[in-house]
Amino acid sequence: MKIKNKAKMDKSKHKAKHTRKAQQEIFGFVIIVMLILVIAVIFFGLALQRAINNPTYEQYQKANDLLFVMMHYTTDCKNKELSRVIELCISGDTCKIEGNEISACDYMRDVFSEILNVTLGNETQLLNRPIHGYWFRINDGELLNISAGNLSGNIAVGYYVVPLTEGSVTAELWLYY
Amino acid sequence: MKIKIKHQEKVRKAQIQIQEMAFVLVGLFLLFAFAFLGFAAWQTSLMKQQATSLRLEKATVMINSLISMPELACSKQLGYCIDEDKLVLFKSYIDKYELLFKSARINYIAVKRIFPKIEDSVECNSDNYPNCNLHVLYNKQDEDTIIHSSFAVLCHYDMFTGNRCDIAEVLVGIKPET
């Protein structure tokens, strides 16, 4: 009787040992799978972060080009370039436009706004994406600060230093696309 | 008899263990294969982005070279400035530059005045110049042509006001490399 019970106990111990071993192996396999999944998730997360566009040569070039051409546009204010009208604004001068005297600063704001609205229409694109907003300022916004559209998303920035008789001012153009 | 049964059990156990090992190996192989496929797809998209970026950079450099040509550039002003009077004359001998444009894969060149704005697109000729807004210098574009643009100053001499500069867009059509 004792021998039979002992045999039975040995058999059940043996079975339990087997089951435990199988469970350990499955557990080990699950750990490997989870490790690989975690590595894959981290990997794809990093890849997605790098996929965000960084500004490139073409993007800055467009903003800088536009600033340059704006500054060299010949206005109706004493037939001076827009960069010279900035100087008139600083000195508090006026412009005679179609017989009316208006402040050089007001005229400068109107012309810059008009140029930006016309040049940055729906057709203008950066990296095949339309420009949907802009922010333009001269001398950190002290002389001029205009913006339009949706000011969010990717940004391309251009700078232009306007030389004056005494010193200089900096114009910044932020294009949002 | 007992020994035989034990031996058979051992063999079965070994077979099960080999089977388990095979499943684990297949599973691992599949996982690594999926990971590699994902990595390859990511690398391909990265390369496509770089190709687009390089193509745009090349186009910008080409447009700047075109604007800087002495046949078109303003004599006094440095930078992105086109002399409109030179531009009108350039059209008459543009065919001498066909080989240059072909080698650079350029098949469309136009300069469009965008400010002050003229509502309708009026192509310039000797009769309506300077009361027009579009100079088409070279046009051999096809369906593969991609148009790139850049801003430039467009200056001409006016006998009443002197030198007058407007804002223009230089349009260059480039055939992409296959």
Coordinates of C-alpha atoms in Angstrom, one line a residue, chain A residues 20-120:
Chain A
R20 CA 6.5 23.9 -14.2
K21 CA 9.2 23.5 -16.7
A22 CA 6.8 24.0 -19.7
Q23 CA 5.4 27.1 -18.0
Q24 CA 8.9 28.5 -17.5
E25 CA 9.7 27.9 -21.2
I26 CA 6.5 29.7 -22.3
F27 CA 7.2 32.5 -19.9
G28 CA 10.7 32.9 -21.4
F29 CA 9.3 32.9 -24.9
V30 CA 6.8 35.6 -23.9
I31 CA 9.6 37.7 -22.4
I32 CA 11.6 37.5 -25.7
V33 CA 8.5 38.5 -27.7
M34 CA 7.8 41.5 -25.4
L35 CA 11.4 42.6 -25.5
I36 CA 11.3 42.6 -29.3
L37 CA 8.0 44.5 -29.3
V38 CA 9.4 47.2 -26.9
I39 CA 12.5 47.6 -29.1
A40 CA 10.3 47.9 -32.2
V41 CA 8.0 50.5 -30.6
I42 CA 11.0 52.6 -29.4
F43 CA 12.5 52.3 -32.9
F44 CA 9.4 53.4 -34.7
G45 CA 8.8 56.2 -32.2
L46 CA 12.3 57.6 -33.0
A47 CA 11.6 57.2 -36.7
L48 CA 8.4 59.1 -36.5
Q49 CA 10.1 62.0 -34.6
R50 CA 12.8 62.3 -37.3
A51 CA 10.1 62.4 -39.9
I52 CA 9.2 65.9 -38.8
N53 CA 10.5 68.2 -41.5
N54 CA 13.5 70.3 -40.6
P55 CA 14.0 73.6 -42.5
T56 CA 16.1 73.1 -45.6
Y57 CA 18.0 75.3 -48.1
E58 CA 15.0 75.9 -50.4
Q59 CA 12.7 76.9 -47.6
Y60 CA 15.0 79.6 -46.2
Q61 CA 16.0 80.7 -49.7
K62 CA 12.3 81.6 -50.6
A63 CA 11.9 83.7 -47.5
N64 CA 15.2 85.5 -48.0
D65 CA 14.5 86.0 -51.8
L66 CA 11.1 87.6 -51.0
L67 CA 12.6 89.9 -48.4
F68 CA 15.3 91.0 -50.9
V69 CA 12.9 91.7 -53.7
M70 CA 10.5 93.6 -51.4
M71 CA 13.3 95.9 -50.2
H72 CA 14.2 96.7 -53.8
Y73 CA 10.7 97.4 -55.1
T74 CA 10.4 101.0 -56.4
T75 CA 7.5 102.7 -54.7
D76 CA 5.5 105.8 -55.6
C77 CA 6.9 107.6 -52.6
K78 CA 9.5 109.9 -54.3
N79 CA 10.3 106.9 -56.5
K80 CA 12.4 105.4 -53.7
E81 CA 13.0 101.8 -53.0
L82 CA 11.0 100.3 -50.1
S83 CA 14.2 100.0 -48.0
R84 CA 14.6 103.8 -48.4
V85 CA 11.0 104.4 -47.4
I86 CA 11.9 102.6 -44.1
E87 CA 14.5 105.4 -43.5
L88 CA 11.8 108.0 -44.3
C89 CA 9.6 106.4 -41.7
I90 CA 12.3 106.5 -39.1
S91 CA 12.9 110.2 -39.8
G92 CA 9.2 110.9 -39.6
D93 CA 8.9 112.0 -43.2
T94 CA 5.8 111.9 -45.4
C95 CA 5.0 110.6 -48.9
K96 CA 2.9 112.3 -51.6
I97 CA 0.7 109.6 -53.2
E98 CA -1.8 110.7 -55.9
G99 CA -1.7 114.3 -54.5
N100 CA -2.2 113.3 -50.8
E101 CA 0.4 113.5 -48.1
I102 CA 0.5 110.4 -46.0
S103 CA 2.9 109.3 -43.3
A104 CA 5.8 107.3 -44.7
C105 CA 5.2 104.7 -41.9
D106 CA 1.6 104.2 -43.0
Y107 CA 2.5 104.0 -46.6
M108 CA 5.3 101.5 -45.8
R109 CA 2.8 99.3 -43.9
D110 CA 0.3 99.4 -46.7
V111 CA 2.8 98.5 -49.4
F112 CA 4.4 95.6 -47.4
S113 CA 1.0 94.2 -46.6
E114 CA -0.1 94.4 -50.2
I115 CA 3.1 92.8 -51.5
L116 CA 2.9 89.9 -49.1
N117 CA -0.8 89.3 -49.8
V118 CA -0.2 89.2 -53.5
T119 CA 3.1 87.2 -53.5
L120 CA 2.0 84.7 -50.9

